[in-house]
Amino acid sequence: QIQLVESGGALVQPGGSLRLSCAGSGISLSDRTVDWYRRNPGKRRELVASMRRGGRTNYAESVKDRFIISRDNAKNTAFLQMNSLKPEDTSTYFCHVIYDWRDYWGPGTQVTVSS
């Protein structure tokens, strides 16, 4: 059974940092693209960052130079390092992979940026 579980979300002040984790089971995250998305109620889901199998990364313009996606293959875990956080980064963050033409999502982790 394939599962993704995010963690690391919290309440943080503007300018602060957080590191989100996405632990995979039943699937090797190193063998495929791993994405981080975020979604707020009533708004469209936004792709925040992606890391391809070979390590190539892509970022949304809104987070470029502030967020870093990475992966620890030994722990089968992906990370999203978020720096210089802004109130507009407040959202529920999800990790996502595609396997055998199916989408797999974790339950999400809440990030709130507020003073």
Protein backbone atom coordinates (compact mmCIF):
# COMPACT_ATOMS: atom_id res chain seq x y z
CA GLN A 1 0.00 0.00 0.00
CA ILE A 2 1.40 3.36 -1.05
CA GLN A 3 1.26 6.11 1.54
CA LEU A 4 2.63 9.61 1.83
CA VAL A 5 2.62 11.41 5.16
CA GLU A 6 3.54 15.05 5.55
CA SER A 7 4.76 16.64 8.76
CA GLY A 8 6.43 19.80 9.98
CA GLY A 9 3.66 22.31 9.56
CA ALA A 10 3.30 24.92 12.29
CA LEU A 11 2.50 28.50 13.16
CA VAL A 12 5.48 30.70 12.37
CA GLN A 13 6.11 34.43 12.29
CA PRO A 14 6.74 36.28 9.03
CA GLY A 15 10.38 35.94 8.04
CA GLY A 16 10.69 32.60 9.79
CA SER A 17 11.54 29.18 8.44
CA LEU A 18 10.02 25.72 8.46
CA ARG A 19 11.00 22.38 7.01
CA LEU A 20 8.25 20.09 5.83
CA SER A 21 8.78 16.37 5.45
CA CYS A 22 7.03 13.83 3.27
CA ALA A 23 7.66 10.24 4.28
CA GLY A 24 6.88 7.61 1.69
CA SER A 25 5.98 3.97 2.23
CA GLY A 26 5.21 1.31 -0.34
CA ILE A 27 6.96 3.42 -2.97
CA SER A 28 10.47 4.63 -3.60
CA LEU A 29 10.48 8.41 -3.78
CA SER A 30 13.89 8.38 -5.42
CA ASP A 31 12.45 6.67 -8.50
CA ARG A 32 9.98 9.36 -9.47
CA THR A 33 9.07 13.02 -9.46
CA VAL A 34 7.99 14.33 -6.09
CA ASP A 35 5.86 17.46 -5.94
CA TRP A 36 4.83 19.81 -3.18
CA TYR A 37 1.48 21.54 -3.63
CA ARG A 38 -0.46 23.91 -1.46
CA ARG A 39 -4.13 24.72 -1.33
CA ASN A 40 -6.33 27.17 0.51
CA PRO A 41 -10.10 26.78 0.86
CA GLY A 42 -11.90 28.12 -2.19
CA LYS A 43 -8.70 28.51 -4.18
CA ARG A 44 -6.98 26.45 -6.80
CA ARG A 45 -4.26 24.07 -5.85
CA GLU A 46 -0.82 25.52 -6.55
CA LEU A 47 2.27 23.56 -7.50
CA VAL A 48 5.01 24.90 -5.26
CA ALA A 49 8.05 22.77 -6.08
CA SER A 50 9.03 19.59 -7.89
CA MET A 51 12.04 17.35 -7.87
CA ARG A 52 12.49 14.93 -10.74
CA ARG A 53 14.00 11.50 -10.53
CA GLY A 54 17.40 12.80 -11.62
CA GLY A 55 17.35 15.63 -9.10
CA ARG A 56 16.28 18.49 -11.34
CA THR A 57 14.07 20.96 -9.49
CA ASN A 58 11.39 23.48 -10.42
CA TYR A 59 9.73 26.14 -8.32
CA ALA A 60 6.73 28.42 -8.53
CA GLU A 61 7.74 32.02 -9.08
CA SER A 62 6.14 32.95 -5.79
CA VAL A 63 8.57 30.77 -3.80
CA LYS A 64 11.69 30.82 -5.94
CA ASP A 65 14.82 31.72 -3.96
CA ARG A 66 12.96 31.10 -0.69
CA PHE A 67 11.97 27.41 -0.81
CA ILE A 68 14.20 24.43 -1.44
CA ILE A 69 12.99 20.93 -2.29
CA SER A 70 15.24 18.02 -1.47
CA ARG A 71 15.15 14.29 -0.90
CA ASP A 72 16.86 11.81 1.40
CA ASN A 73 16.82 8.55 -0.50
CA ALA A 74 18.03 6.51 2.45
CA LYS A 75 15.06 7.70 4.52
CA ASN A 76 12.67 7.66 1.57
CA THR A 77 11.63 11.14 2.54
CA ALA A 78 11.23 14.39 0.64
CA PHE A 79 11.61 17.80 2.21
CA LEU A 80 10.53 21.35 1.57
CA GLN A 81 12.71 23.92 3.29
CA MET A 82 10.77 27.16 3.50
CA ASN A 83 12.63 30.35 4.34
CA SER A 84 11.63 33.99 4.58
CA LEU A 85 8.04 32.95 5.05
CA LYS A 86 5.28 35.41 4.22
CA PRO A 87 1.65 35.53 5.35
CA GLU A 88 0.64 34.57 1.81
CA ASP A 89 2.47 31.27 2.26
CA THR A 90 -0.22 30.26 4.74
CA SER A 91 -1.79 27.11 3.37
CA THR A 92 -2.13 23.36 3.64
CA TYR A 93 0.85 21.71 1.99
CA PHE A 94 0.66 18.33 0.29
CA CYS A 95 3.21 16.05 -1.27
CA HIS A 96 2.31 14.17 -4.41
CA VAL A 97 3.66 11.43 -6.62
CA ILE A 98 2.37 9.56 -9.63
CA TYR A 99 2.77 5.81 -9.77
CA ASP A 100 1.38 3.49 -12.35
CA TRP A 101 -0.71 6.36 -13.78
CA ARG A 102 -2.34 7.07 -10.42
CA ASP A 103 -2.02 10.15 -8.24
CA TYR A 104 -1.03 9.70 -4.61
CA TRP A 105 -1.39 12.44 -2.03
CA GLY A 106 -0.63 12.77 1.61
CA PRO A 107 -3.20 14.16 4.06
CA GLY A 108 -1.41 17.51 4.18
CA THR A 109 0.22 19.65 6.84
CA GLN A 110 -0.89 23.14 7.83
CA VAL A 111 1.47 26.08 7.64
CA THR A 112 0.33 29.36 9.14
CA VAL A 113 2.46 32.48 8.83
CA SER A 114 1.26 35.17 11.17
CA SER A 115 2.53 37.57 13.79
